[in-house]
Amino acid sequence: MALPTLTPEQRADALAKAAEARKARSELLASIKSGERTIASVLDKAKDDKTIGKTKVAALLKAVPGLGAVKVAALLEQAGIDPDRRAAGLGERQRAALLDALN
């Protein structure tokens, strides 16, 4: 499937929108890293907040102080969550299993 041809204005709008999304995601991960937000509160808002919903669960967990790639992979496996799953795609059982595994 070929990508549609964009006008220069459409391309500029798309680039601006992508930059805004990256900035919002960066701020989200920084707030988790600093302790302003908890994983539980972030996952609660995943269905409503587009920025949180489109962020991968692994990236959210890696932002938690003390959790690195190996621990995150183990947590996701223990909770039965695919490493590529996005936050909005988590079911209630997966979310509960992940929060139980964190505690």
PDB file of C-alpha atoms in Angstrom:
ATOM      1  CA  MET A   1       0.000   0.000   0.000  1.00  0.00           C
ATOM      2  CA  ALA A   2       1.486   3.293  -1.114  1.00  0.00           C
ATOM      3  CA  LEU A   3       1.555   6.269   1.208  1.00  0.00           C
ATOM      4  CA  PRO A   4      -0.603   9.206   0.170  1.00  0.00           C
ATOM      5  CA  THR A   5       1.124  12.225  -1.318  1.00  0.00           C
ATOM      6  CA  LEU A   6       0.899  15.154   1.073  1.00  0.00           C
ATOM      7  CA  THR A   7       0.963  18.813   0.243  1.00  0.00           C
ATOM      8  CA  PRO A   8       3.704  20.822   1.952  1.00  0.00           C
ATOM      9  CA  GLU A   9       1.102  22.264   4.371  1.00  0.00           C
ATOM     10  CA  GLN A  10      -0.235  18.819   5.259  1.00  0.00           C
ATOM     11  CA  ARG A  11       3.303  17.528   5.774  1.00  0.00           C
ATOM     12  CA  ALA A  12       4.175  20.462   8.039  1.00  0.00           C
ATOM     13  CA  ASP A  13       0.984  19.893  10.060  1.00  0.00           C
ATOM     14  CA  ALA A  14       1.770  16.189  10.416  1.00  0.00           C
ATOM     15  CA  LEU A  15       5.330  16.920  11.530  1.00  0.00           C
ATOM     16  CA  ALA A  16       4.109  19.450  14.099  1.00  0.00           C
ATOM     17  CA  LYS A  17       1.519  17.011  15.414  1.00  0.00           C
ATOM     18  CA  ALA A  18       4.149  14.254  15.720  1.00  0.00           C
ATOM     19  CA  ALA A  19       6.550  16.581  17.545  1.00  0.00           C
ATOM     20  CA  GLU A  20       3.782  17.558  19.968  1.00  0.00           C
ATOM     21  CA  ALA A  21       2.977  13.889  20.639  1.00  0.00           C
ATOM     22  CA  ARG A  22       6.665  13.095  21.308  1.00  0.00           C
ATOM     23  CA  LYS A  23       6.913  16.032  23.712  1.00  0.00           C
ATOM     24  CA  ALA A  24       3.766  14.978  25.588  1.00  0.00           C
ATOM     25  CA  ARG A  25       5.035  11.387  25.845  1.00  0.00           C
ATOM     26  CA  SER A  26       8.414  12.630  27.088  1.00  0.00           C
ATOM     27  CA  GLU A  27       6.729  14.751  29.772  1.00  0.00           C
ATOM     28  CA  LEU A  28       4.607  11.763  30.816  1.00  0.00           C
ATOM     29  CA  LEU A  29       7.646   9.517  31.217  1.00  0.00           C
ATOM     30  CA  ALA A  30       9.527  12.262  33.087  1.00  0.00           C
ATOM     31  CA  SER A  31       6.617  12.660  35.530  1.00  0.00           C
ATOM     32  CA  ILE A  32       6.674   8.912  36.219  1.00  0.00           C
ATOM     33  CA  LYS A  33      10.448   8.951  36.669  1.00  0.00           C
ATOM     34  CA  SER A  34      10.273  11.884  39.105  1.00  0.00           C
ATOM     35  CA  GLY A  35       7.531  10.236  41.164  1.00  0.00           C
ATOM     36  CA  GLU A  36       4.829  12.822  40.400  1.00  0.00           C
ATOM     37  CA  ARG A  37       2.655  10.090  38.888  1.00  0.00           C
ATOM     38  CA  THR A  38       2.361   6.405  39.706  1.00  0.00           C
ATOM     39  CA  ILE A  39       1.933   3.585  37.219  1.00  0.00           C
ATOM     40  CA  ALA A  40      -1.470   2.785  38.740  1.00  0.00           C
ATOM     41  CA  SER A  41      -2.756   6.333  38.190  1.00  0.00           C
ATOM     42  CA  VAL A  42      -1.328   6.439  34.670  1.00  0.00           C
ATOM     43  CA  LEU A  43      -2.917   3.119  33.697  1.00  0.00           C
ATOM     44  CA  ASP A  44      -6.259   4.296  35.119  1.00  0.00           C
ATOM     45  CA  LYS A  45      -6.257   7.140  32.607  1.00  0.00           C
ATOM     46  CA  ALA A  46      -4.994   5.089  29.628  1.00  0.00           C
ATOM     47  CA  LYS A  47      -8.416   4.674  28.001  1.00  0.00           C
ATOM     48  CA  ASP A  48      -9.245   8.402  28.196  1.00  0.00           C
ATOM     49  CA  ASP A  49      -5.877  10.078  27.585  1.00  0.00           C
ATOM     50  CA  LYS A  50      -4.575   9.640  24.033  1.00  0.00           C
ATOM     51  CA  THR A  51      -0.952  10.250  25.017  1.00  0.00           C
ATOM     52  CA  ILE A  52      -1.001   7.565  27.699  1.00  0.00           C
ATOM     53  CA  GLY A  53      -3.066   5.177  25.610  1.00  0.00           C
ATOM     54  CA  LYS A  54      -0.626   5.188  22.708  1.00  0.00           C
ATOM     55  CA  THR A  55       2.453   4.703  24.902  1.00  0.00           C
ATOM     56  CA  LYS A  56       3.834   1.183  25.170  1.00  0.00           C
ATOM     57  CA  VAL A  57       3.463  -0.429  28.589  1.00  0.00           C
ATOM     58  CA  ALA A  58       7.151  -1.399  28.548  1.00  0.00           C
ATOM     59  CA  ALA A  59       8.160   2.252  28.100  1.00  0.00           C
ATOM     60  CA  LEU A  60       5.924   3.296  31.010  1.00  0.00           C
ATOM     61  CA  LEU A  61       7.453   0.639  33.244  1.00  0.00           C
ATOM     62  CA  LYS A  62      11.025   1.505  32.250  1.00  0.00           C
ATOM     63  CA  ALA A  63      10.343   5.044  33.472  1.00  0.00           C
ATOM     64  CA  VAL A  64       9.720   3.729  37.005  1.00  0.00           C
ATOM     65  CA  PRO A  65      12.860   4.212  39.133  1.00  0.00           C
ATOM     66  CA  GLY A  66      14.522   0.883  39.835  1.00  0.00           C
ATOM     67  CA  LEU A  67      13.042  -0.945  36.845  1.00  0.00           C
ATOM     68  CA  GLY A  68      15.298  -1.692  33.907  1.00  0.00           C
ATOM     69  CA  ALA A  69      14.825  -3.661  30.717  1.00  0.00           C
ATOM     70  CA  VAL A  70      15.332  -7.082  32.340  1.00  0.00           C
ATOM     71  CA  LYS A  71      12.941  -6.481  35.251  1.00  0.00           C
ATOM     72  CA  VAL A  72      10.347  -4.960  32.909  1.00  0.00           C
ATOM     73  CA  ALA A  73      10.540  -7.972  30.586  1.00  0.00           C
ATOM     74  CA  ALA A  74      10.092 -10.315  33.562  1.00  0.00           C
ATOM     75  CA  LEU A  75       7.123  -8.317  34.878  1.00  0.00           C
ATOM     76  CA  LEU A  76       5.412  -8.314  31.488  1.00  0.00           C
ATOM     77  CA  GLU A  77       5.951 -12.053  31.098  1.00  0.00           C
ATOM     78  CA  GLN A  78       4.671 -12.714  34.615  1.00  0.00           C
ATOM     79  CA  ALA A  79       1.538 -10.645  33.901  1.00  0.00           C
ATOM     80  CA  GLY A  80       1.037 -12.254  30.488  1.00  0.00           C
ATOM     81  CA  ILE A  81       1.398  -8.986  28.555  1.00  0.00           C
ATOM     82  CA  ASP A  82       3.004  -8.727  25.119  1.00  0.00           C
ATOM     83  CA  PRO A  83       6.043  -6.392  25.201  1.00  0.00           C
ATOM     84  CA  ASP A  84       4.606  -4.381  22.293  1.00  0.00           C
ATOM     85  CA  ARG A  85       1.217  -3.815  23.980  1.00  0.00           C
ATOM     86  CA  ARG A  86       0.130  -0.214  24.344  1.00  0.00           C
ATOM     87  CA  ALA A  87      -1.454   1.071  27.553  1.00  0.00           C
ATOM     88  CA  ALA A  88      -4.936   1.538  26.065  1.00  0.00           C
ATOM     89  CA  GLY A  89      -4.889  -2.074  24.868  1.00  0.00           C
ATOM     90  CA  LEU A  90      -4.576  -3.586  28.347  1.00  0.00           C
ATOM     91  CA  GLY A  91      -7.557  -5.497  29.627  1.00  0.00           C
ATOM     92  CA  GLU A  92      -8.721  -5.267  33.228  1.00  0.00           C
ATOM     93  CA  ARG A  93      -7.143  -8.622  34.127  1.00  0.00           C
ATOM     94  CA  GLN A  94      -3.826  -7.696  32.509  1.00  0.00           C
ATOM     95  CA  ARG A  95      -3.811  -4.348  34.294  1.00  0.00           C
ATOM     96  CA  ALA A  96      -4.597  -5.983  37.647  1.00  0.00           C
ATOM     97  CA  ALA A  97      -1.942  -8.675  37.073  1.00  0.00           C
ATOM     98  CA  LEU A  98       0.645  -6.029  36.214  1.00  0.00           C
ATOM     99  CA  LEU A  99      -0.119  -3.937  39.302  1.00  0.00           C
ATOM    100  CA  ASP A 100      -0.006  -7.092  41.487  1.00  0.00           C
ATOM    101  CA  ALA A 101       3.364  -8.022  39.994  1.00  0.00           C
ATOM    102  CA  LEU A 102       4.692  -4.525  40.782  1.00  0.00           C
ATOM    103  CA  ASN A 103       3.703  -4.746  44.452  1.00  0.00           C
TER     104      ASN A 103
END
